[in-house]
Amino acid sequence: MPIANVLQKLPFLDSLRGPTKRGPVLFASWDQVNVYFLVVKERKDTIGAIAWGTIEREAEKPSLEVLHRHLKQQQISASRLVLLLPRTDLEMTTVEIPPAEEGEVAALVRAEVEQLIGDSDHDLVVDYRLLDGATPSPILAPQAKEPDKDQPAESDPVTSRPHTAAAFSLEEGELNQWKEATEKIDLQLAAFTSRQTAPLAQLRTKRVFRSPLSVLIVVYEGEVELSFFRGNRLASLRTFRAGSHDVGSLTDQIQTEVQRSISLMDFVAPGERPELLVLVRSPLDASEDVQPKQDVSDESLSLCESLDANPVYLAMPVDSSSKQDDPADSRDADPVLVAAAYGYAQHQLAVDLVHPKVPPVPPNPIRRWGSIAALAAGSLGIVSYTMIADVNDLKGQVSERKLELTEAEQIAGKMQEKADETRLVQQWLGDQVDWLGQLQKLSGLFPEGQRANVRRLSANVDGTTGVFDLSIQVNDPNRVAELENRLRDANFSITSKRISEQTNNEEYPWQFEARIAFPIAPLEEREEETFLLNGESENLGMKNADSEFAKRENLAEPDSEEGTEVESSADAMVSEVSENAL
């Protein structure tokens, strides 16, 4: 492919091409005999005809050269050219396309055309017109009215059913030749379209197609174009050669072709008759006399009368700058060119090979990745700046927390020292037993000295229980039960054993051993104690011990040698207990 053709396919180079010329627009078309032209001047809101006419073709010269010579002779100027080519100069192919999104239709049509044509060394320029009347749910062409936005998405015809399209194709080299030929006559090729599809949009705008099935007939020299409509939607296109210019023969041929085409259409109901419409291009197409004719021969009938068809007229107002000899109206201008001029002014040309419909251009990867890179770099810079600021703030907070932690550790160390001291004191206090208090309670529960005598006493701690082991002498065995009851009533537990009788001791003939236990109260449940100085506590302890054991002396006989031993052992025990308490 030449480099120039490649550059023309790059959409972002449109801005580098030459500017579009301004000025009158020349619309041109031809058939086997004549060349038809119309020069239009565009106003702000409308268009007007400047010049129009019909030129006879020359066998050995191109139609554009003949047209240019005539315009030069008549001093008619134009800057842009819109060409309407017949089927003989522009290839048309009917293709079936599967259900697809609107942006994918152009690529599918091009693929179908290339498959039908086969391999070619030349690139094709393809444009299409959707035959939306051939299916119940049409695909709307770009120039057609958009569907109702309230219509449910599932009924969208673009993606629901396969559809038919009329595809027009031309080799790119051939299109370039047309552009070069246009430039030689000092014109810019503005549009390159099909002669048959150019007037259809304007006719539909004027609501010409009102019947359920209509056929538009356009007669040229040597050929006839048929356009089939389902309602106001194009369903099929057909062109055939006219065998004769005789109205009767032409009528029979048109009727035959219409019936043959309708029989091949699966969307036409059996017996359905179409409405025939004739686009009036010459006096033979329709008579200007609107009165009905009577008793006339078939040779004097117009084509509309012979076909029982309705005539369709199209005209354009004449611009004030027109130099036409008879500027009363533009009735003599080709109505196909008039409809094409309105369609071009309203951007409703269904087919234009100069600006064909193409798939959406994918985004430029350089721009895309450049934008992504710029966005990523900006985001990275913002994130880095934010992270650095956050890190600096966190470092300051860490320094402050370290100082607070150091102070807290120092305070915690001091508090731990105090807690250890407190724990040791509480443990020491919890291990202490008020032996003197318990002895005082026991002395109040024991019998009088004449009834009982304590020979041995020892004290120890068993877990959370304080224990006294005693050896006691009594004058009556009933004293044992009496002593046990008193102690149990005072929340002491007592176990007596080895109760035996002593025959050699008349005052205390009975002897037994007892174990007295009492619970050691927890530290928090003990009564508040008064701590005294060493000297005061020692004197107080001695006084209490003396008074306590003075009572015990009454339990033993002063003259008894055994009682003296008990006294001495009791005094030693009291001294030991006092020293432990202090």
Coordinates of C-alpha atoms in Angstrom, one line a residue:
M1 CA 0.0 0.0 0.0
P2 CA 1.4 3.5 -0.9
I3 CA 2.5 5.6 2.1
A4 CA 0.1 8.4 0.9
N5 CA -2.9 6.0 1.2
V6 CA -1.8 4.9 4.7
L7 CA -1.6 8.5 5.8
Q8 CA -5.1 9.1 4.5
K9 CA -6.4 6.4 6.8
L10 CA -5.0 8.1 9.9
P11 CA -7.9 10.1 11.4
F12 CA -5.7 12.3 13.5
L13 CA -4.1 13.7 10.3
D14 CA -7.4 15.3 9.2
S15 CA -6.4 18.6 10.7
L16 CA -3.2 18.6 8.5
R17 CA -5.1 18.3 5.2
G18 CA -6.1 21.3 3.1
P19 CA -9.1 23.3 4.2
T20 CA -12.5 22.7 2.6
K21 CA -13.4 25.1 -0.1
R22 CA -16.4 27.4 0.4
G23 CA -18.8 28.5 -2.4
P24 CA -21.5 27.1 -4.6
V25 CA -21.8 23.3 -4.7
L26 CA -22.2 21.4 -8.0
F27 CA -24.3 18.3 -8.1
A28 CA -23.8 16.1 -11.1
S29 CA -25.2 12.8 -12.4
W30 CA -25.6 11.0 -15.8
D31 CA -27.1 8.1 -17.5
Q32 CA -26.4 6.5 -20.9
V33 CA -27.4 9.6 -22.9
N34 CA -27.3 12.8 -20.8
V35 CA -25.4 14.6 -18.0
Y36 CA -27.5 16.4 -15.4
F37 CA -26.2 19.1 -13.2
L38 CA -27.5 21.5 -10.5
V39 CA -25.5 24.4 -8.9
V40 CA -26.7 25.3 -5.4
K41 CA -25.7 28.2 -3.2
E42 CA -25.9 27.6 0.6
R43 CA -27.4 30.2 2.8
K44 CA -27.6 30.3 6.5
D45 CA -30.8 28.4 6.9
T46 CA -31.6 27.3 3.4
I47 CA -30.3 26.7 -0.1
G48 CA -31.1 28.1 -3.5
A49 CA -30.6 27.0 -7.1
I50 CA -28.2 29.0 -9.2
A51 CA -28.1 27.0 -12.4
W52 CA -29.3 23.7 -13.7
G53 CA -29.6 21.8 -16.9
T54 CA -29.1 18.7 -19.1
I55 CA -26.2 18.1 -21.4
E56 CA -25.8 15.4 -24.0
R57 CA -22.9 13.0 -23.4
E58 CA -20.1 12.6 -25.9
A59 CA -18.9 9.1 -26.7
E60 CA -15.2 9.8 -26.6
K61 CA -15.0 12.3 -23.7
P62 CA -15.5 11.8 -20.0
S63 CA -18.7 13.2 -18.5
L64 CA -16.8 15.5 -16.1
E65 CA -14.9 17.1 -19.0
V66 CA -18.1 17.7 -20.9
L67 CA -19.7 19.2 -17.8
H68 CA -16.7 21.4 -17.1
R69 CA -16.7 22.8 -20.7
H70 CA -20.4 23.6 -20.5
L71 CA -20.1 25.4 -17.2
K72 CA -17.1 27.4 -18.5
Q73 CA -19.1 28.4 -21.6
Q74 CA -22.0 29.5 -19.4
Q75 CA -19.7 31.2 -16.9
I76 CA -21.1 29.2 -14.0
S77 CA -18.7 28.9 -11.1
A78 CA -18.6 26.3 -8.3
S79 CA -16.0 25.2 -5.8
R80 CA -17.2 21.8 -4.7
L81 CA -18.6 18.7 -6.5
V82 CA -21.0 16.1 -5.3
L83 CA -21.1 13.1 -7.7
L84 CA -24.1 10.8 -7.9
L85 CA -23.1 7.6 -9.8
P86 CA -25.4 5.0 -11.4
R87 CA -25.1 1.3 -10.8
T88 CA -23.0 1.0 -14.0
D89 CA -20.2 3.0 -12.4
L90 CA -20.6 2.0 -8.7
E91 CA -20.7 -1.6 -7.5
M92 CA -23.5 -2.5 -5.1
T93 CA -23.7 -5.7 -3.1
T94 CA -26.5 -6.9 -0.8
V95 CA -25.0 -8.5 2.3
E96 CA -26.4 -10.1 5.4
I97 CA -25.0 -9.1 8.7
P98 CA -25.4 -10.9 12.1
P99 CA -26.7 -9.2 15.2
A100 CA -24.1 -6.6 16.4
E101 CA -23.6 -3.3 18.1
E102 CA -24.0 -0.2 16.0
G103 CA -20.2 0.5 16.1
E104 CA -19.5 -3.0 14.7
V105 CA -21.8 -2.9 11.7
A106 CA -19.3 -1.1 9.4
A107 CA -16.6 -3.7 10.1
L108 CA -19.1 -6.5 9.5
V109 CA -20.3 -5.1 6.2
R110 CA -16.8 -4.5 5.0
A111 CA -15.8 -8.1 5.9
E112 CA -18.9 -9.5 4.0
V113 CA -18.0 -7.4 0.9
E114 CA -14.4 -8.5 0.9
Q115 CA -15.5 -12.1 1.2
L116 CA -17.9 -11.8 -1.7
I117 CA -15.5 -10.0 -4.0
G118 CA -12.6 -12.3 -3.1
D119 CA -8.9 -11.6 -2.8
S120 CA -7.8 -8.3 -4.4
D121 CA -4.5 -6.5 -4.7
H122 CA -6.3 -3.2 -4.3
D123 CA -7.8 -1.7 -1.1
L124 CA -11.6 -1.2 -1.2
V125 CA -13.5 1.8 -0.1
V126 CA -16.9 0.5 1.3
D127 CA -20.0 2.4 2.5
Y128 CA -23.4 1.0 3.1
R129 CA -27.1 1.8 3.5
L130 CA -29.0 -0.4 5.9
L131 CA -32.2 -2.0 4.4
D132 CA -34.1 -1.5 7.6
G133 CA -37.5 -2.3 6.1
A134 CA -36.5 -5.9 5.3
T135 CA -36.8 -7.0 9.0
P136 CA -39.5 -6.3 11.6
S137 CA -37.1 -4.5 13.9
P138 CA -34.9 -2.1 11.9
I139 CA -31.4 -0.9 12.5
L140 CA -31.6 2.8 12.3
A141 CA -29.2 4.4 9.8
P142 CA -27.1 7.3 11.0
Q143 CA -29.3 9.8 9.3
A144 CA -32.5 8.3 10.7
K145 CA -34.3 9.4 13.7
E146 CA -33.0 8.0 16.9
P147 CA -35.1 5.4 18.8
D148 CA -37.1 6.4 21.8
K149 CA -35.0 6.5 24.9
D150 CA -37.8 5.0 26.9
Q151 CA -37.7 1.8 24.7
P152 CA -36.5 -1.2 26.7
A153 CA -33.0 -2.3 26.1
E154 CA -34.0 -5.9 25.2
S155 CA -36.0 -4.6 22.2
D156 CA -33.0 -2.7 20.7
P157 CA -33.0 -3.8 17.0
V158 CA -29.2 -3.3 16.7
T159 CA -28.4 -6.3 18.8
S160 CA -31.6 -8.4 18.4
R161 CA -31.7 -9.8 14.8
P162 CA -29.5 -10.2 11.7
H163 CA -30.1 -7.5 9.1
T164 CA -29.5 -6.7 5.4
A165 CA -27.4 -3.9 4.0
A166 CA -26.8 -2.5 0.5
A167 CA -23.0 -2.1 0.4
F168 CA -21.4 0.2 -2.2
S169 CA -17.7 -0.5 -3.0
L170 CA -15.0 1.1 -5.1
E171 CA -11.3 0.4 -5.4
E172 CA -9.3 3.1 -3.7
G173 CA -7.2 3.7 -6.8
E174 CA -10.3 4.3 -8.8
L175 CA -11.6 6.8 -6.1
N176 CA -8.3 8.6 -6.3
Q177 CA -8.7 8.9 -10.1
W178 CA -12.1 10.6 -9.5
K179 CA -10.5 13.0 -7.1
E180 CA -7.7 13.8 -9.5
A181 CA -10.2 14.3 -12.3
T182 CA -12.1 16.7 -10.1
E183 CA -9.0 18.7 -9.2
K184 CA -8.2 19.1 -12.9
I185 CA -11.4 21.1 -13.3
D186 CA -10.7 23.2 -10.2
L187 CA -13.3 21.5 -8.0
Q188 CA -13.0 19.7 -4.7
L189 CA -14.8 16.3 -4.5
A190 CA -17.1 16.9 -1.5
A191 CA -19.2 13.7 -1.7
F192 CA -19.3 10.5 -3.8
T193 CA -22.6 8.8 -3.5
S194 CA -25.1 6.5 -5.1
R195 CA -27.6 8.0 -7.5
Q196 CA -30.4 5.7 -6.3
T197 CA -30.0 6.3 -2.5
A198 CA -29.2 10.0 -2.6
P199 CA -32.9 11.3 -2.8
L200 CA -34.5 8.8 -0.4
A201 CA -33.8 10.7 2.8
Q202 CA -35.5 13.8 1.5
L203 CA -38.5 11.9 0.2
R204 CA -38.9 10.2 3.5
T205 CA -38.7 13.6 5.3
K206 CA -41.6 14.8 3.0
R207 CA -43.6 11.8 4.1
V208 CA -44.0 10.5 0.6
F209 CA -44.1 6.8 1.7
R210 CA -47.4 6.4 3.5
S211 CA -48.6 2.9 2.4
P212 CA -47.5 -0.3 4.1
L213 CA -45.7 -1.3 0.9
S214 CA -44.4 1.3 -1.6
V215 CA -42.3 1.3 -4.7
L216 CA -40.5 4.4 -5.9
I217 CA -39.8 4.4 -9.7
V218 CA -37.2 6.6 -11.3
V219 CA -36.8 6.4 -15.0
Y220 CA -33.6 7.3 -16.8
E221 CA -32.5 6.9 -20.4
G222 CA -32.0 3.2 -20.9
E223 CA -32.5 2.1 -17.2
V224 CA -35.1 2.1 -14.4
E225 CA -34.4 2.2 -10.7
L226 CA -36.8 0.6 -8.2
S227 CA -36.7 1.3 -4.4
F228 CA -39.0 -0.8 -2.2
F229 CA -40.2 0.6 1.1
R230 CA -41.9 -1.1 4.0
G231 CA -43.7 1.8 5.5
N232 CA -41.1 4.6 5.4
R233 CA -38.2 2.2 5.8
L234 CA -36.1 1.1 2.8
A235 CA -36.4 -2.6 2.1
S236 CA -34.7 -3.3 -1.2
L237 CA -33.0 -1.7 -4.2
R238 CA -33.2 -2.9 -7.8
T239 CA -32.1 -1.5 -11.2
F240 CA -32.8 -2.9 -14.6
R241 CA -32.3 -1.9 -18.2
A242 CA -35.2 -0.4 -20.1
G243 CA -35.8 -2.3 -23.4
S244 CA -37.9 0.5 -24.9
H245 CA -38.9 4.1 -24.4
D246 CA -42.5 3.3 -25.3
V247 CA -44.8 4.0 -22.4
G248 CA -46.7 0.8 -22.9
S249 CA -43.7 -1.5 -23.1
L250 CA -42.0 0.3 -20.3
T251 CA -45.2 -0.1 -18.2
D252 CA -45.3 -3.9 -18.8
Q253 CA -41.6 -4.2 -18.0
I254 CA -41.9 -2.2 -14.7
Q255 CA -44.9 -4.2 -13.6
T256 CA -43.1 -7.5 -14.3
E257 CA -40.0 -6.5 -12.4
V258 CA -42.0 -5.2 -9.5
Q259 CA -44.0 -8.5 -9.2
R260 CA -40.8 -10.5 -9.5
S261 CA -39.0 -8.6 -6.8
I262 CA -42.0 -8.7 -4.4
S263 CA -42.3 -12.4 -4.8
L264 CA -38.7 -12.8 -3.6
M265 CA -39.3 -10.8 -0.5
D266 CA -40.2 -12.9 2.5
F267 CA -41.7 -9.9 4.5
V268 CA -44.5 -9.3 1.9
A269 CA -47.8 -10.9 2.7
P270 CA -49.4 -13.0 -0.1
G271 CA -51.7 -10.8 -2.3
E272 CA -50.4 -7.5 -0.9
R273 CA -50.3 -4.8 -3.6
P274 CA -47.8 -2.0 -3.4
E275 CA -48.4 1.6 -4.0
L276 CA -46.4 2.8 -7.0
L277 CA -44.8 6.2 -6.9
V278 CA -43.1 7.8 -9.9
L279 CA -40.5 10.5 -9.3
V280 CA -41.3 12.9 -12.2
R281 CA -38.2 13.8 -14.2
S282 CA -39.7 14.4 -17.7
P283 CA -43.1 15.1 -19.3
L284 CA -43.4 11.4 -20.1
D285 CA -43.5 10.5 -16.5
A286 CA -46.6 12.5 -15.6
S287 CA -48.9 14.9 -17.4
E288 CA -49.2 18.5 -16.2
D289 CA -53.0 18.3 -16.9
V290 CA -54.6 17.2 -13.7
Q291 CA -58.0 16.6 -15.3
P292 CA -58.8 13.0 -16.1
K293 CA -58.5 12.1 -19.7
Q294 CA -61.2 10.2 -21.5
D295 CA -61.2 8.3 -24.8
V296 CA -57.5 8.5 -25.3
S297 CA -55.2 5.9 -26.7
D298 CA -52.5 4.2 -24.7
E299 CA -49.8 6.0 -26.6
S300 CA -51.0 9.4 -25.2
L301 CA -50.9 8.2 -21.6
S302 CA -48.1 9.2 -19.2
L303 CA -46.2 6.7 -17.3
C304 CA -48.1 7.5 -14.0
E305 CA -51.4 7.0 -15.8
S306 CA -50.3 3.8 -17.4
L307 CA -49.0 2.4 -14.2
D308 CA -51.8 3.8 -12.1
A309 CA -49.0 5.4 -10.0
N310 CA -48.9 8.6 -7.9
P311 CA -46.4 11.3 -9.2
V312 CA -43.8 12.8 -6.9
Y313 CA -42.5 16.3 -7.6
L314 CA -39.5 18.0 -6.1
A315 CA -38.3 21.5 -6.7
M316 CA -36.0 24.1 -5.2
P317 CA -36.3 27.8 -4.9
V318 CA -34.1 29.9 -7.2
D319 CA -31.4 31.9 -5.6
S320 CA -31.4 35.7 -6.3
S321 CA -27.9 35.4 -7.8
S322 CA -29.1 33.0 -10.5
K323 CA -28.3 33.8 -14.1
Q324 CA -30.7 31.2 -15.6
D325 CA -32.6 32.3 -18.6
D326 CA -35.9 31.3 -17.1
P327 CA -35.5 31.8 -13.4
A328 CA -39.2 31.5 -12.5
D329 CA -38.5 28.1 -10.8
S330 CA -36.2 25.1 -10.9
R331 CA -38.9 22.7 -12.2
D332 CA -36.6 21.7 -15.0
A333 CA -33.8 20.7 -12.6
D334 CA -33.4 16.9 -12.0
P335 CA -35.5 16.1 -8.9
V336 CA -32.8 13.5 -7.9
L337 CA -30.2 16.2 -7.8
V338 CA -32.6 18.5 -5.9
A339 CA -33.2 15.8 -3.2
A340 CA -29.5 15.1 -3.0
A341 CA -28.8 18.8 -2.5
Y342 CA -31.2 19.0 0.4
G343 CA -29.7 15.8 1.8
Y344 CA -26.1 17.1 1.5
A345 CA -27.1 20.4 3.2
Q346 CA -28.7 18.5 6.0
H347 CA -25.9 16.0 6.3
Q348 CA -28.3 13.1 5.4
L349 CA -26.5 11.4 2.6
A350 CA -26.8 7.7 3.4
V351 CA -23.8 6.8 1.3
D352 CA -20.6 8.8 0.8
L353 CA -17.5 7.0 -0.3
V354 CA -15.4 10.1 0.3
H355 CA -16.4 9.9 4.0
P356 CA -17.4 6.3 4.5
K357 CA -18.8 4.9 7.7
V358 CA -15.9 3.3 9.6
P359 CA -15.7 1.5 12.9
P360 CA -14.9 3.7 15.9
V361 CA -11.2 4.6 16.0
P362 CA -9.5 2.9 18.9
P363 CA -7.7 5.3 21.3
N364 CA -4.1 6.2 20.4
P365 CA -1.9 3.9 22.5
I366 CA 0.7 6.6 22.8
R367 CA -1.8 9.1 24.2
R368 CA -3.4 6.4 26.3
W369 CA -0.2 5.1 27.9
G370 CA 1.2 8.7 28.2
S371 CA -1.9 9.8 30.1
I372 CA -1.7 6.7 32.3
A373 CA 2.0 7.4 32.9
A374 CA 1.3 11.0 33.7
L375 CA -1.5 10.1 36.0
A376 CA 0.6 7.4 37.7
A377 CA 3.5 9.8 38.1
G378 CA 1.3 12.5 39.6
S379 CA -0.4 10.1 41.9
L380 CA 3.0 8.7 43.0
G381 CA 4.3 12.2 43.7
I382 CA 1.2 13.0 45.8
V383 CA 1.3 9.7 47.6
S384 CA 5.1 10.1 48.3
Y385 CA 4.7 13.6 49.6
T386 CA 1.9 12.5 51.8
M387 CA 3.8 9.5 53.1
I388 CA 6.9 11.6 53.8
A389 CA 4.9 14.1 55.8
D390 CA 3.2 11.2 57.7
V391 CA 6.6 9.6 58.4
N392 CA 8.0 12.8 59.8
D393 CA 4.9 13.2 62.0
L394 CA 5.2 9.6 63.2
K395 CA 8.9 10.1 64.0
G396 CA 8.0 13.1 66.2
Q397 CA 5.2 11.1 67.9
V398 CA 7.6 8.2 68.4
S399 CA 10.2 10.5 70.2
E400 CA 7.4 11.9 72.4
R401 CA 6.2 8.4 73.2
K402 CA 9.8 7.2 74.1
L403 CA 10.1 10.1 76.6
E404 CA 6.8 9.2 78.1
L405 CA 7.7 5.5 78.1
T406 CA 11.0 6.3 80.0
E407 CA 9.2 8.3 82.6
A408 CA 6.5 5.6 82.9
E409 CA 9.1 2.9 83.3
Q410 CA 10.8 4.9 86.1
I411 CA 7.5 5.4 87.9
A412 CA 6.6 1.8 87.4
G413 CA 9.9 0.7 88.8
K414 CA 9.3 2.8 92.0
M415 CA 5.8 1.5 92.3
Q416 CA 7.0 -2.1 91.8
E417 CA 9.5 -1.6 94.6
K418 CA 6.8 -0.3 96.9
A419 CA 4.5 -3.2 95.8
D420 CA 7.2 -5.7 96.6
E421 CA 7.7 -4.2 100.0
T422 CA 4.0 -4.1 100.7
R423 CA 3.7 -7.7 99.5
L424 CA 6.5 -8.8 101.9
V425 CA 4.9 -7.0 104.8
Q426 CA 1.5 -8.5 104.0
Q427 CA 3.0 -11.9 103.7
W428 CA 4.8 -11.4 107.0
L429 CA 1.6 -10.2 108.7
G430 CA -0.3 -13.0 107.1
D431 CA 2.1 -15.6 108.6
Q432 CA 1.7 -14.2 112.1
V433 CA -0.6 -15.9 114.6
D434 CA -2.0 -14.2 117.7
W435 CA -1.1 -17.1 120.1
L436 CA -1.7 -15.0 123.2
G437 CA -5.1 -14.1 122.2
Q438 CA -6.0 -17.7 121.5
L439 CA -4.5 -18.8 124.9
Q440 CA -6.6 -16.1 126.6
K441 CA -9.7 -17.5 125.0
L442 CA -8.8 -21.1 126.0
S443 CA -8.1 -20.0 129.6
G444 CA -11.6 -18.6 129.8
L445 CA -13.1 -21.9 128.6
F446 CA -11.1 -24.3 130.8
P447 CA -12.5 -25.5 134.2
E448 CA -11.2 -24.2 137.5
G449 CA -7.8 -25.2 138.8
Q450 CA -9.3 -27.7 141.3
R451 CA -11.0 -29.6 138.5
A452 CA -8.4 -29.7 135.8
N453 CA -4.6 -29.3 135.4
V454 CA -2.6 -28.7 132.2
R455 CA 0.6 -30.7 132.3
R456 CA 1.9 -30.0 128.8
L457 CA 1.1 -27.5 126.0
S458 CA 2.6 -27.0 122.6
A459 CA 1.5 -24.8 119.6
N460 CA 2.2 -25.0 115.9
V461 CA 0.7 -23.9 112.5
D462 CA -0.8 -26.4 110.0
G463 CA -1.5 -24.4 106.8
T464 CA -4.3 -21.9 107.6
T465 CA -5.0 -23.6 111.0
G466 CA -3.5 -23.0 114.4
V467 CA -3.1 -26.2 116.6
F468 CA -2.6 -26.6 120.4
D469 CA -1.4 -30.1 121.6
L470 CA -2.2 -30.4 125.4
S471 CA -1.9 -33.1 128.1
I472 CA -4.6 -32.5 130.7
Q473 CA -5.5 -34.1 134.1
V474 CA -9.0 -33.9 135.5
N475 CA -10.7 -35.1 138.7
D476 CA -13.7 -36.5 136.9
P477 CA -14.0 -38.1 133.4
N478 CA -17.2 -36.0 132.8
R479 CA -14.9 -33.0 132.6
V480 CA -13.6 -34.3 129.3
A481 CA -17.0 -34.0 127.6
E482 CA -17.7 -30.7 129.3
L483 CA -14.4 -29.2 128.0
E484 CA -15.0 -30.5 124.5
N485 CA -18.5 -29.0 124.3
R486 CA -17.2 -25.6 125.6
L487 CA -14.5 -25.5 123.0
R488 CA -16.7 -26.5 120.1
D489 CA -19.2 -23.9 121.1
A490 CA -16.4 -21.3 120.9
N491 CA -15.6 -22.4 117.3
F492 CA -12.7 -24.5 118.3
S493 CA -12.3 -28.1 117.1
I494 CA -11.0 -30.6 119.6
T495 CA -9.9 -34.2 119.4
S496 CA -9.4 -36.2 122.6
K497 CA -7.4 -39.4 122.9
R498 CA -5.6 -41.7 125.4
I499 CA -8.0 -41.2 128.2
S500 CA -6.6 -43.2 131.1
E501 CA -7.1 -43.5 134.9
Q502 CA -4.1 -42.8 137.3
T503 CA -4.4 -44.7 140.5
N504 CA -1.4 -43.0 142.1
N505 CA -3.0 -39.5 141.8
E506 CA -6.0 -39.1 143.9
E507 CA -6.6 -35.4 143.1
Y508 CA -6.6 -35.8 139.3
P509 CA -7.1 -39.5 138.7
W510 CA -8.0 -39.1 135.0
Q511 CA -5.6 -38.0 132.3
F512 CA -6.1 -37.5 128.5
E513 CA -4.4 -35.8 125.5
A514 CA -6.3 -33.2 123.3
R515 CA -5.6 -31.4 120.0
I516 CA -7.3 -28.1 119.7
A517 CA -7.5 -26.4 116.3
F518 CA -8.7 -23.0 115.2
P519 CA -8.7 -21.2 111.8
I520 CA -6.3 -18.4 111.2
A521 CA -8.2 -15.4 110.0
P522 CA -7.0 -13.7 106.8
L523 CA -5.1 -10.4 107.2
E524 CA -7.9 -8.2 105.9
E525 CA -10.4 -9.8 108.4
R526 CA -8.3 -9.3 111.4
E527 CA -9.0 -6.6 113.9
E528 CA -6.8 -3.5 113.8
E529 CA -3.6 -4.0 115.8
T530 CA -1.7 -1.4 117.7
F531 CA 2.1 -1.3 117.1
L532 CA 4.2 -0.1 120.0
L533 CA 7.8 0.7 120.5
N534 CA 10.2 -2.1 121.4
G535 CA 10.4 -1.2 125.1
E536 CA 6.7 -0.6 125.6
S537 CA 5.7 -3.8 123.7
E538 CA 8.2 -5.8 125.8
N539 CA 6.8 -4.5 129.1
L540 CA 3.3 -4.9 127.9
G541 CA 4.0 -8.5 126.8
M542 CA 5.6 -9.4 130.1
K543 CA 2.7 -8.0 132.1
N544 CA 0.1 -9.9 130.0
A545 CA 2.1 -13.0 130.3
D546 CA 2.4 -12.6 134.1
S547 CA -1.3 -12.0 134.6
E548 CA -2.2 -14.8 132.3
F549 CA 0.0 -17.4 133.9
A550 CA -0.9 -16.1 137.3
K551 CA -4.4 -17.5 136.6
R552 CA -2.8 -20.8 135.5
E553 CA -1.1 -21.2 138.8
N554 CA -4.4 -21.8 140.4
L555 CA -4.8 -24.8 138.3
A556 CA -1.9 -26.6 140.0
E557 CA -1.3 -27.4 143.6
P558 CA 1.5 -25.2 145.2
D559 CA 2.8 -28.0 147.4
S560 CA 2.6 -30.6 144.6
E561 CA 5.9 -31.4 143.0
E562 CA 4.0 -32.2 139.7
G563 CA 2.3 -28.8 139.8
T564 CA 5.6 -27.1 140.2
E565 CA 6.9 -28.8 137.0
V566 CA 3.8 -27.7 135.1
E567 CA 4.3 -24.1 136.3
S568 CA 7.9 -24.1 135.2
S569 CA 7.1 -25.6 131.8
A570 CA 4.2 -23.1 131.4
D571 CA 6.5 -20.2 132.3
A572 CA 9.0 -21.3 129.7
M573 CA 6.3 -21.6 127.0
V574 CA 4.9 -18.2 127.8
S575 CA 8.3 -16.7 127.6
E576 CA 8.9 -18.3 124.2
V577 CA 5.5 -17.2 122.9
S578 CA 6.2 -13.7 124.1
E579 CA 9.5 -13.5 122.4
N580 CA 7.9 -14.8 119.1
A581 CA 5.1 -12.3 119.3
L582 CA 7.5 -9.4 119.9

